[in-house]
Amino acid sequence: MVMNSEKLIFVTNDDGYQSKGFAAAIEVARKFGRVVAVAPERAQSGMSQAITMYNPVYLKKVRDEEGVEVYSLSGTPVDCAKMAFDYLFEGRIPDLVISGINHGSNAAVNVLYSGTMGAAIEGSFYGCPSVGLSVTSHDPDADFTAAVHYGEQIIRSVVEGGVPTPLCLNVNVPDIPFEEVRGVKVCRQTRGYWREEFYSRQDPHNRQYFWLTGGFCNAEPDAEDTDEWALAHGYVSVVPVQVDMTDYAKMDALNTVLKH
Amino acid sequence: MVMNSEKLIFVTNDDGYQSKGFAAAIEVARKFGRVVAVAPERAQSGMSQAITMYNPVYLKKVRDEEGVEVYSLSGTPVDCAKMAFDYLFEGRIPDLVISGINHGSNAAVNVLYSGTMGAAIEGSFYGCPSVGLSVTSHDPDADFTAAVHYGEQIIRSVVEGGVPTPLCLNVNVPDIPFEEVRGVKVCRQTRGYWREEFYSRQDPHNRQYFWLTGGFCNAEPDAEDTDEWALAHGYVSVVPVQVDMTDYAKMDALNTVLKH
């Protein structure tokens, strides 16, 4: 029998190695085995699947104690995953990846922009179960009680239940008191997109600057099988994520017009 | 009849507003209507769907002539698309988006990391046909003859053929002489992922740095319906792209394990 302590768990985050959510994710991960955690030096929200191509990156060990090693990296969340899998682990594949706990929702199309989900997706490429965990509050002091409780429960169910890999989960927890959470709901990604409003001012040098700010346009607010609906109705949403973005439904039409 | 000159074409790029590929894409776009082009100030390859959340961005008009306006933006490729659609166009939806011409392949899983495809996907959210166009050469002086020829041909076929939106195409052109290109092939995204090797050295301050370098592991090199196969066999690959990343095949297994 494999001892719990022999399992290797990789943890990362996009809010940076000093964020409260990263510390919370490490505590969840410790329940499953030995933890190696790598997070960006600075907050990297909205970094998507970005990688650092034009600069070198620096790795620094910031914590080393029984069962937990933590590093900071001067790169993106996906850089952190690559650094762990392709350098630190020397070819060993961990038993589990946890990315988070993210401050802010990664439901719906946010999965495309999210550094948390970028790193979770990257982790899933290596063949271990990978879970991105987020709360829908942007408060740096957000209450992680529900995220920790349901995150651990979902991870345990998936690991013990033997759901086949590749497996990547986008788990979002509503920003409501723990006792009001109605349970866990397996969902699909909501259709919709972000429309932006650019907040614009003059800087002290009289140059006009713009700051991105916007809102999500939900294309199907009444669809009860979507992650946005689940969150709005008090459920923890679980969306399994895969990376084949081919729009198969368009192939016939394209073949027809491109033959001429 | 709508005059050609009345159509509005948005062009962006991830190699920056001074890149040869951006200029080539603008020339392709001019054949379809009036061009408004916004590209990053600096090269932004590998930026994926990243957005700038923690800094203001600056917009600068760098070229203004009959039928072509060009701007640089101190942001990511997706920021460029958002700035155009949500600020410059004041609500008008362009008739076409062209992102590229990118230096380097965006076939297979590269679609996830690519700033070119990030911007093309973003453009497709607004309901107009959107085309990401790449050549598989990283040479800054790459030969764009085939990309310009086939890019224009594919765009014309799609626009005139009335393929329904949302429509986003990931078009890649092999790095071979124009006369050797065997034609256009509609494909699906190849399965596989990148394994990295970290090039490591000491910097002048004796700190160890790492630089990302790696290779693509093709999980299905013999699959003739994939984009990697098409490119390796001299075809221009066309993959239609959509953004629902839900792994529907995993939902039953998840529902089973999460009910307990």
PDB file of C-alpha atoms in Angstrom, chain B:
ATOM      1  CA  MET B   1     -24.808  47.240 -53.279  1.00  0.00           C
ATOM      2  CA  VAL B   2     -22.360  47.866 -50.474  1.00  0.00           C
ATOM      3  CA  MET B   3     -19.124  49.322 -51.808  1.00  0.00           C
ATOM      4  CA  ASN B   4     -15.994  47.397 -50.915  1.00  0.00           C
ATOM      5  CA  SER B   5     -14.562  50.563 -49.381  1.00  0.00           C
ATOM      6  CA  GLU B   6     -17.423  50.707 -46.889  1.00  0.00           C
ATOM      7  CA  LYS B   7     -16.501  47.443 -45.245  1.00  0.00           C
ATOM      8  CA  LEU B   8     -14.530  47.688 -42.019  1.00  0.00           C
ATOM      9  CA  ILE B   9     -11.677  45.239 -41.423  1.00  0.00           C
ATOM     10  CA  PHE B  10      -9.861  44.928 -38.096  1.00  0.00           C
ATOM     11  CA  VAL B  11      -6.255  43.725 -38.149  1.00  0.00           C
ATOM     12  CA  THR B  12      -4.061  42.781 -35.224  1.00  0.00           C
ATOM     13  CA  ASN B  13      -0.910  40.800 -34.578  1.00  0.00           C
ATOM     14  CA  ASP B  14       1.162  39.487 -31.707  1.00  0.00           C
ATOM     15  CA  ASP B  15       4.637  40.229 -33.015  1.00  0.00           C
ATOM     16  CA  GLY B  16       4.136  43.976 -32.606  1.00  0.00           C
ATOM     17  CA  TYR B  17       3.133  46.877 -34.846  1.00  0.00           C
ATOM     18  CA  GLN B  18       6.532  47.008 -36.546  1.00  0.00           C
ATOM     19  CA  SER B  19       6.582  43.363 -37.612  1.00  0.00           C
ATOM     20  CA  LYS B  20       6.690  42.326 -41.238  1.00  0.00           C
ATOM     21  CA  GLY B  21       3.725  40.001 -40.699  1.00  0.00           C
ATOM     22  CA  PHE B  22       1.502  42.826 -39.461  1.00  0.00           C
ATOM     23  CA  ALA B  23       2.274  44.867 -42.579  1.00  0.00           C
ATOM     24  CA  ALA B  24       1.511  41.841 -44.759  1.00  0.00           C
ATOM     25  CA  ALA B  25      -1.829  41.257 -42.998  1.00  0.00           C
ATOM     26  CA  ILE B  26      -2.789  44.904 -43.517  1.00  0.00           C
ATOM     27  CA  GLU B  27      -2.102  44.520 -47.248  1.00  0.00           C
ATOM     28  CA  VAL B  28      -4.360  41.448 -47.378  1.00  0.00           C
ATOM     29  CA  ALA B  29      -7.043  43.278 -45.393  1.00  0.00           C
ATOM     30  CA  ARG B  30      -7.017  46.330 -47.731  1.00  0.00           C
ATOM     31  CA  LYS B  31      -8.403  44.126 -50.479  1.00  0.00           C
ATOM     32  CA  PHE B  32     -11.562  43.667 -48.415  1.00  0.00           C
ATOM     33  CA  GLY B  33     -12.288  47.184 -47.171  1.00  0.00           C
ATOM     34  CA  ARG B  34     -11.216  50.035 -44.918  1.00  0.00           C
ATOM     35  CA  VAL B  35      -8.630  48.854 -42.374  1.00  0.00           C
ATOM     36  CA  VAL B  36      -8.269  49.775 -38.719  1.00  0.00           C
ATOM     37  CA  ALA B  37      -5.285  47.985 -37.235  1.00  0.00           C
ATOM     38  CA  VAL B  38      -4.097  47.868 -33.614  1.00  0.00           C
ATOM     39  CA  ALA B  39      -1.030  45.895 -32.587  1.00  0.00           C
ATOM     40  CA  PRO B  40       1.073  45.712 -29.429  1.00  0.00           C
ATOM     41  CA  GLU B  41       4.002  48.103 -28.985  1.00  0.00           C
ATOM     42  CA  ARG B  42       6.287  45.138 -28.377  1.00  0.00           C
ATOM     43  CA  ALA B  43       6.369  41.477 -29.409  1.00  0.00           C
ATOM     44  CA  GLN B  44       3.759  39.491 -27.471  1.00  0.00           C
ATOM     45  CA  SER B  45       4.181  35.922 -28.687  1.00  0.00           C
ATOM     46  CA  GLY B  46       3.027  33.284 -26.252  1.00  0.00           C
ATOM     47  CA  MET B  47       0.633  35.725 -24.583  1.00  0.00           C
ATOM     48  CA  SER B  48      -2.395  33.539 -25.205  1.00  0.00           C
ATOM     49  CA  GLN B  49      -5.721  35.134 -24.222  1.00  0.00           C
ATOM     50  CA  ALA B  50      -3.952  37.351 -21.630  1.00  0.00           C
ATOM     51  CA  ILE B  51      -5.416  40.736 -20.720  1.00  0.00           C
ATOM     52  CA  THR B  52      -3.816  43.661 -18.889  1.00  0.00           C
ATOM     53  CA  MET B  53      -5.589  44.036 -15.560  1.00  0.00           C
ATOM     54  CA  TYR B  54      -3.084  45.757 -13.289  1.00  0.00           C
ATOM     55  CA  ASN B  55      -1.722  48.506 -15.521  1.00  0.00           C
ATOM     56  CA  PRO B  56      -3.158  51.256 -17.662  1.00  0.00           C
ATOM     57  CA  VAL B  57      -2.534  50.974 -21.399  1.00  0.00           C
ATOM     58  CA  TYR B  58      -1.597  53.683 -23.886  1.00  0.00           C
ATOM     59  CA  LEU B  59      -2.864  53.954 -27.462  1.00  0.00           C
ATOM     60  CA  LYS B  60      -0.905  55.757 -30.176  1.00  0.00           C
ATOM     61  CA  LYS B  61      -1.796  56.382 -33.823  1.00  0.00           C
ATOM     62  CA  VAL B  62       1.264  55.438 -35.879  1.00  0.00           C
ATOM     63  CA  ARG B  63      -0.097  55.598 -39.449  1.00  0.00           C
ATOM     64  CA  ASP B  64      -3.067  57.339 -41.050  1.00  0.00           C
ATOM     65  CA  GLU B  65      -3.656  57.254 -44.773  1.00  0.00           C
ATOM     66  CA  GLU B  66      -6.504  56.658 -47.204  1.00  0.00           C
ATOM     67  CA  GLY B  67      -8.247  53.485 -46.077  1.00  0.00           C
ATOM     68  CA  VAL B  68      -5.722  52.493 -43.381  1.00  0.00           C
ATOM     69  CA  GLU B  69      -5.390  53.620 -39.765  1.00  0.00           C
ATOM     70  CA  VAL B  70      -2.766  51.904 -37.610  1.00  0.00           C
ATOM     71  CA  TYR B  71      -2.344  52.138 -33.828  1.00  0.00           C
ATOM     72  CA  SER B  72       0.113  50.732 -31.335  1.00  0.00           C
ATOM     73  CA  LEU B  73      -1.045  49.751 -27.852  1.00  0.00           C
ATOM     74  CA  SER B  74       1.016  49.092 -24.726  1.00  0.00           C
ATOM     75  CA  GLY B  75      -0.887  45.869 -24.068  1.00  0.00           C
ATOM     76  CA  THR B  76      -1.517  42.315 -25.163  1.00  0.00           C
ATOM     77  CA  PRO B  77      -3.041  41.166 -28.479  1.00  0.00           C
ATOM     78  CA  VAL B  78      -6.407  40.600 -26.750  1.00  0.00           C
ATOM     79  CA  ASP B  79      -6.199  44.124 -25.278  1.00  0.00           C
ATOM     80  CA  CYS B  80      -5.762  45.369 -28.865  1.00  0.00           C
ATOM     81  CA  ALA B  81      -8.951  43.612 -29.970  1.00  0.00           C
ATOM     82  CA  LYS B  82     -10.892  44.919 -26.971  1.00  0.00           C
ATOM     83  CA  MET B  83      -9.596  48.464 -27.500  1.00  0.00           C
ATOM     84  CA  ALA B  84     -10.724  48.374 -31.138  1.00  0.00           C
ATOM     85  CA  PHE B  85     -14.148  46.831 -30.593  1.00  0.00           C
ATOM     86  CA  ASP B  86     -15.106  48.509 -27.344  1.00  0.00           C
ATOM     87  CA  TYR B  87     -13.518  51.943 -27.846  1.00  0.00           C
ATOM     88  CA  LEU B  88     -12.371  52.828 -31.379  1.00  0.00           C
ATOM     89  CA  PHE B  89     -15.352  51.341 -33.220  1.00  0.00           C
ATOM     90  CA  GLU B  90     -17.938  52.857 -30.864  1.00  0.00           C
ATOM     91  CA  GLY B  91     -20.179  49.830 -31.127  1.00  0.00           C
ATOM     92  CA  ARG B  92     -19.853  49.213 -34.880  1.00  0.00           C
ATOM     93  CA  ILE B  93     -18.984  45.575 -35.568  1.00  0.00           C
ATOM     94  CA  PRO B  94     -16.374  45.126 -38.306  1.00  0.00           C
ATOM     95  CA  ASP B  95     -17.002  42.803 -41.234  1.00  0.00           C
ATOM     96  CA  LEU B  96     -13.839  40.787 -40.717  1.00  0.00           C
ATOM     97  CA  VAL B  97     -10.937  40.265 -38.286  1.00  0.00           C
ATOM     98  CA  ILE B  98      -7.457  39.241 -39.439  1.00  0.00           C
ATOM     99  CA  SER B  99      -4.855  38.400 -36.786  1.00  0.00           C
ATOM    100  CA  GLY B 100      -1.320  37.844 -38.023  1.00  0.00           C
ATOM    101  CA  ILE B 101       0.560  37.083 -40.105  1.00  0.00           C
ATOM    102  CA  ASN B 102       2.279  35.300 -37.229  1.00  0.00           C
ATOM    103  CA  HIS B 103       5.910  34.211 -37.337  1.00  0.00           C
ATOM    104  CA  GLY B 104       5.691  30.616 -36.087  1.00  0.00           C
ATOM    105  CA  SER B 105       3.161  27.786 -36.166  1.00  0.00           C
ATOM    106  CA  ASN B 106      -0.078  28.023 -34.241  1.00  0.00           C
ATOM    107  CA  ALA B 107      -1.143  24.506 -35.141  1.00  0.00           C
ATOM    108  CA  ALA B 108      -2.146  21.871 -32.579  1.00  0.00           C
ATOM    109  CA  VAL B 109      -2.136  22.942 -28.929  1.00  0.00           C
ATOM    110  CA  ASN B 110      -0.252  26.127 -29.864  1.00  0.00           C
ATOM    111  CA  VAL B 111      -3.721  27.608 -30.313  1.00  0.00           C
ATOM    112  CA  LEU B 112      -3.837  27.802 -26.492  1.00  0.00           C
ATOM    113  CA  TYR B 113      -0.573  29.739 -26.069  1.00  0.00           C
ATOM    114  CA  SER B 114      -0.786  31.935 -29.130  1.00  0.00           C
ATOM    115  CA  GLY B 115      -1.377  35.667 -28.826  1.00  0.00           C
ATOM    116  CA  THR B 116      -2.377  35.682 -32.505  1.00  0.00           C
ATOM    117  CA  MET B 117      -5.118  33.139 -31.883  1.00  0.00           C
ATOM    118  CA  GLY B 118      -6.045  34.812 -28.563  1.00  0.00           C
ATOM    119  CA  ALA B 119      -6.850  37.995 -30.480  1.00  0.00           C
ATOM    120  CA  ALA B 120      -8.596  36.088 -33.288  1.00  0.00           C
ATOM    121  CA  ILE B 121     -10.797  34.280 -30.744  1.00  0.00           C
ATOM    122  CA  GLU B 122     -11.546  37.573 -28.996  1.00  0.00           C
ATOM    123  CA  GLY B 123     -12.578  39.104 -32.339  1.00  0.00           C
ATOM    124  CA  SER B 124     -14.922  36.210 -33.058  1.00  0.00           C
ATOM    125  CA  PHE B 125     -16.867  36.939 -29.839  1.00  0.00           C
ATOM    126  CA  TYR B 126     -18.292  40.037 -31.498  1.00  0.00           C
ATOM    127  CA  GLY B 127     -19.983  38.099 -34.257  1.00  0.00           C
ATOM    128  CA  CYS B 128     -17.784  38.739 -37.287  1.00  0.00           C
ATOM    129  CA  PRO B 129     -15.675  36.141 -39.110  1.00  0.00           C
ATOM    130  CA  SER B 130     -12.185  36.058 -37.617  1.00  0.00           C
ATOM    131  CA  VAL B 131      -9.058  34.545 -39.123  1.00  0.00           C
ATOM    132  CA  GLY B 132      -5.706  33.898 -37.443  1.00  0.00           C
ATOM    133  CA  LEU B 133      -2.992  33.520 -40.059  1.00  0.00           C
ATOM    134  CA  SER B 134       0.470  32.076 -39.338  1.00  0.00           C
ATOM    135  CA  VAL B 135       3.524  30.761 -41.164  1.00  0.00           C
ATOM    136  CA  THR B 136       5.548  27.967 -39.611  1.00  0.00           C
ATOM    137  CA  SER B 137       8.818  29.929 -39.902  1.00  0.00           C
ATOM    138  CA  HIS B 138      10.231  31.995 -37.018  1.00  0.00           C
ATOM    139  CA  ASP B 139      12.498  33.957 -39.350  1.00  0.00           C
ATOM    140  CA  PRO B 140      11.722  37.707 -38.975  1.00  0.00           C
ATOM    141  CA  ASP B 141      12.213  37.887 -42.760  1.00  0.00           C
ATOM    142  CA  ALA B 142      10.021  34.858 -43.477  1.00  0.00           C
ATOM    143  CA  ASP B 143       8.582  34.535 -46.975  1.00  0.00           C
ATOM    144  CA  PHE B 144       4.900  35.473 -46.784  1.00  0.00           C
ATOM    145  CA  THR B 145       4.069  34.788 -50.445  1.00  0.00           C
ATOM    146  CA  ALA B 146       2.040  31.656 -49.730  1.00  0.00           C
ATOM    147  CA  ALA B 147       0.448  33.128 -46.582  1.00  0.00           C
ATOM    148  CA  VAL B 148      -0.736  36.209 -48.466  1.00  0.00           C
ATOM    149  CA  HIS B 149      -2.014  34.185 -51.436  1.00  0.00           C
ATOM    150  CA  TYR B 150      -3.824  31.464 -49.492  1.00  0.00           C
ATOM    151  CA  GLY B 151      -4.880  33.830 -46.704  1.00  0.00           C
ATOM    152  CA  GLU B 152      -6.695  36.037 -49.192  1.00  0.00           C
ATOM    153  CA  GLN B 153      -8.212  33.029 -50.972  1.00  0.00           C
ATOM    154  CA  ILE B 154      -9.499  31.458 -47.744  1.00  0.00           C
ATOM    155  CA  ILE B 155     -10.916  34.734 -46.435  1.00  0.00           C
ATOM    156  CA  ARG B 156     -12.674  35.417 -49.741  1.00  0.00           C
ATOM    157  CA  SER B 157     -14.178  31.917 -49.812  1.00  0.00           C
ATOM    158  CA  VAL B 158     -15.409  32.179 -46.245  1.00  0.00           C
ATOM    159  CA  VAL B 159     -16.827  35.683 -46.602  1.00  0.00           C
ATOM    160  CA  GLU B 160     -18.471  35.083 -49.974  1.00  0.00           C
ATOM    161  CA  GLY B 161     -19.537  31.549 -49.053  1.00  0.00           C
ATOM    162  CA  GLY B 162     -21.428  32.857 -46.038  1.00  0.00           C
ATOM    163  CA  VAL B 163     -20.183  30.324 -43.484  1.00  0.00           C
ATOM    164  CA  PRO B 164     -22.276  31.164 -40.399  1.00  0.00           C
ATOM    165  CA  THR B 165     -20.773  33.011 -37.421  1.00  0.00           C
ATOM    166  CA  PRO B 166     -19.425  32.672 -34.797  1.00  0.00           C
ATOM    167  CA  LEU B 167     -16.531  31.698 -36.995  1.00  0.00           C
ATOM    168  CA  CYS B 168     -12.870  31.657 -36.041  1.00  0.00           C
ATOM    169  CA  LEU B 169     -10.249  30.026 -38.237  1.00  0.00           C
ATOM    170  CA  ASN B 170      -6.753  28.965 -37.299  1.00  0.00           C
ATOM    171  CA  VAL B 171      -4.880  29.044 -40.633  1.00  0.00           C
ATOM    172  CA  ASN B 172      -1.267  27.843 -40.800  1.00  0.00           C
ATOM    173  CA  VAL B 173       0.966  27.922 -43.853  1.00  0.00           C
ATOM    174  CA  PRO B 174       3.944  25.550 -44.203  1.00  0.00           C
ATOM    175  CA  ASP B 175       7.408  27.052 -44.589  1.00  0.00           C
ATOM    176  CA  ILE B 176       8.038  25.773 -48.108  1.00  0.00           C
ATOM    177  CA  PRO B 177       8.328  27.560 -51.465  1.00  0.00           C
ATOM    178  CA  PHE B 178       4.993  28.874 -52.726  1.00  0.00           C
ATOM    179  CA  GLU B 179       4.931  26.586 -55.777  1.00  0.00           C
ATOM    180  CA  GLU B 180       5.326  23.495 -53.617  1.00  0.00           C
ATOM    181  CA  VAL B 181       2.207  24.151 -51.516  1.00  0.00           C
ATOM    182  CA  ARG B 182      -0.292  21.398 -52.295  1.00  0.00           C
ATOM    183  CA  GLY B 183      -3.445  23.315 -51.418  1.00  0.00           C
ATOM    184  CA  VAL B 184      -5.778  23.959 -48.480  1.00  0.00           C
ATOM    185  CA  LYS B 185      -6.993  21.303 -46.040  1.00  0.00           C
ATOM    186  CA  VAL B 186      -9.728  21.653 -43.393  1.00  0.00           C
ATOM    187  CA  CYS B 187      -8.389  19.861 -40.300  1.00  0.00           C
ATOM    188  CA  ARG B 188      -8.923  19.230 -36.627  1.00  0.00           C
ATOM    189  CA  GLN B 189      -6.490  20.307 -33.881  1.00  0.00           C
ATOM    190  CA  THR B 190      -3.746  17.703 -33.341  1.00  0.00           C
ATOM    191  CA  ARG B 191      -3.606  16.086 -29.894  1.00  0.00           C
ATOM    192  CA  GLY B 192      -0.310  16.523 -28.053  1.00  0.00           C
ATOM    193  CA  TYR B 193       1.536  18.901 -25.782  1.00  0.00           C
ATOM    194  CA  TRP B 194       4.837  20.684 -25.264  1.00  0.00           C
ATOM    195  CA  ARG B 195       7.620  19.276 -23.118  1.00  0.00           C
ATOM    196  CA  GLU B 196      10.123  21.899 -22.101  1.00  0.00           C
ATOM    197  CA  GLU B 197      13.799  21.875 -21.495  1.00  0.00           C
ATOM    198  CA  PHE B 198      15.018  24.713 -19.357  1.00  0.00           C
ATOM    199  CA  TYR B 199      18.208  26.201 -20.693  1.00  0.00           C
ATOM    200  CA  SER B 200      20.026  27.340 -17.553  1.00  0.00           C
ATOM    201  CA  ARG B 201      23.067  29.606 -17.074  1.00  0.00           C
ATOM    202  CA  GLN B 202      24.552  32.056 -14.567  1.00  0.00           C
ATOM    203  CA  ASP B 203      23.786  35.721 -15.143  1.00  0.00           C
ATOM    204  CA  PRO B 204      26.517  38.409 -14.682  1.00  0.00           C
ATOM    205  CA  HIS B 205      25.442  38.690 -11.026  1.00  0.00           C
ATOM    206  CA  ASN B 206      25.957  34.955 -10.486  1.00  0.00           C
ATOM    207  CA  ARG B 207      22.270  34.221 -10.239  1.00  0.00           C
ATOM    208  CA  GLN B 208      21.002  31.110 -12.005  1.00  0.00           C
ATOM    209  CA  TYR B 209      18.444  31.868 -14.692  1.00  0.00           C
ATOM    210  CA  PHE B 210      16.235  29.607 -16.782  1.00  0.00           C
ATOM    211  CA  TRP B 211      15.014  30.021 -20.311  1.00  0.00           C
ATOM    212  CA  LEU B 212      12.097  28.084 -21.687  1.00  0.00           C
ATOM    213  CA  THR B 213      12.831  25.918 -24.703  1.00  0.00           C
ATOM    214  CA  GLY B 214      11.055  22.781 -25.732  1.00  0.00           C
ATOM    215  CA  GLY B 215       9.488  20.597 -28.339  1.00  0.00           C
ATOM    216  CA  PHE B 216       5.996  19.542 -29.309  1.00  0.00           C
ATOM    217  CA  CYS B 217       5.076  15.906 -28.588  1.00  0.00           C
ATOM    218  CA  ASN B 218       2.601  14.884 -31.269  1.00  0.00           C
ATOM    219  CA  ALA B 219       0.254  12.256 -29.804  1.00  0.00           C
ATOM    220  CA  GLU B 220      -1.049  11.219 -33.232  1.00  0.00           C
ATOM    221  CA  PRO B 221       1.607  11.832 -35.907  1.00  0.00           C
ATOM    222  CA  ASP B 222      -0.107   9.557 -38.446  1.00  0.00           C
ATOM    223  CA  ALA B 223      -3.593  11.075 -38.206  1.00  0.00           C
ATOM    224  CA  GLU B 224      -4.273  12.492 -41.665  1.00  0.00           C
ATOM    225  CA  ASP B 225      -7.151  14.703 -40.519  1.00  0.00           C
ATOM    226  CA  THR B 226      -4.942  16.802 -38.200  1.00  0.00           C
ATOM    227  CA  ASP B 227      -3.326  20.183 -38.777  1.00  0.00           C
ATOM    228  CA  GLU B 228       0.185  18.929 -37.974  1.00  0.00           C
ATOM    229  CA  TRP B 229      -0.152  16.211 -40.616  1.00  0.00           C
ATOM    230  CA  ALA B 230      -1.406  18.695 -43.209  1.00  0.00           C
ATOM    231  CA  LEU B 231       1.521  21.072 -42.578  1.00  0.00           C
ATOM    232  CA  ALA B 232       4.078  18.261 -42.655  1.00  0.00           C
ATOM    233  CA  HIS B 233       2.678  17.167 -46.023  1.00  0.00           C
ATOM    234  CA  GLY B 234       2.731  20.566 -47.701  1.00  0.00           C
ATOM    235  CA  TYR B 235      -0.852  21.724 -47.134  1.00  0.00           C
ATOM    236  CA  VAL B 236      -2.186  24.959 -45.675  1.00  0.00           C
ATOM    237  CA  SER B 237      -4.149  23.845 -42.587  1.00  0.00           C
ATOM    238  CA  VAL B 238      -7.497  25.415 -41.672  1.00  0.00           C
ATOM    239  CA  VAL B 239      -8.917  24.521 -38.247  1.00  0.00           C
ATOM    240  CA  PRO B 240     -12.246  26.070 -37.219  1.00  0.00           C
ATOM    241  CA  VAL B 241     -11.998  27.091 -33.551  1.00  0.00           C
ATOM    242  CA  GLN B 242     -14.700  27.374 -30.880  1.00  0.00           C
ATOM    243  CA  VAL B 243     -14.419  28.267 -27.208  1.00  0.00           C
ATOM    244  CA  ASP B 244     -16.541  25.758 -25.292  1.00  0.00           C
ATOM    245  CA  MET B 245     -13.839  23.780 -23.486  1.00  0.00           C
ATOM    246  CA  THR B 246     -16.286  21.570 -21.573  1.00  0.00           C
ATOM    247  CA  ASP B 247     -15.166  17.930 -21.546  1.00  0.00           C
ATOM    248  CA  TYR B 248     -18.644  16.496 -22.083  1.00  0.00           C
ATOM    249  CA  ALA B 249     -17.312  12.932 -22.183  1.00  0.00           C
ATOM    250  CA  LYS B 250     -16.346  13.200 -18.495  1.00  0.00           C
ATOM    251  CA  MET B 251     -19.681  14.404 -17.152  1.00  0.00           C
ATOM    252  CA  ASP B 252     -21.241  11.015 -16.395  1.00  0.00           C
ATOM    253  CA  ALA B 253     -18.166   9.759 -14.535  1.00  0.00           C
ATOM    254  CA  LEU B 254     -18.031  12.987 -12.515  1.00  0.00           C
ATOM    255  CA  ASN B 255     -21.714  12.856 -11.667  1.00  0.00           C
ATOM    256  CA  THR B 256     -21.209   9.299 -10.418  1.00  0.00           C
ATOM    257  CA  VAL B 257     -18.224   9.999  -8.153  1.00  0.00           C
ATOM    258  CA  LEU B 258     -19.494  13.364  -6.884  1.00  0.00           C
ATOM    259  CA  LYS B 259     -22.874  11.981  -5.781  1.00  0.00           C
ATOM    260  CA  HIS B 260     -21.263   9.943  -3.002  1.00  0.00           C
TER     261      HIS B 260
END
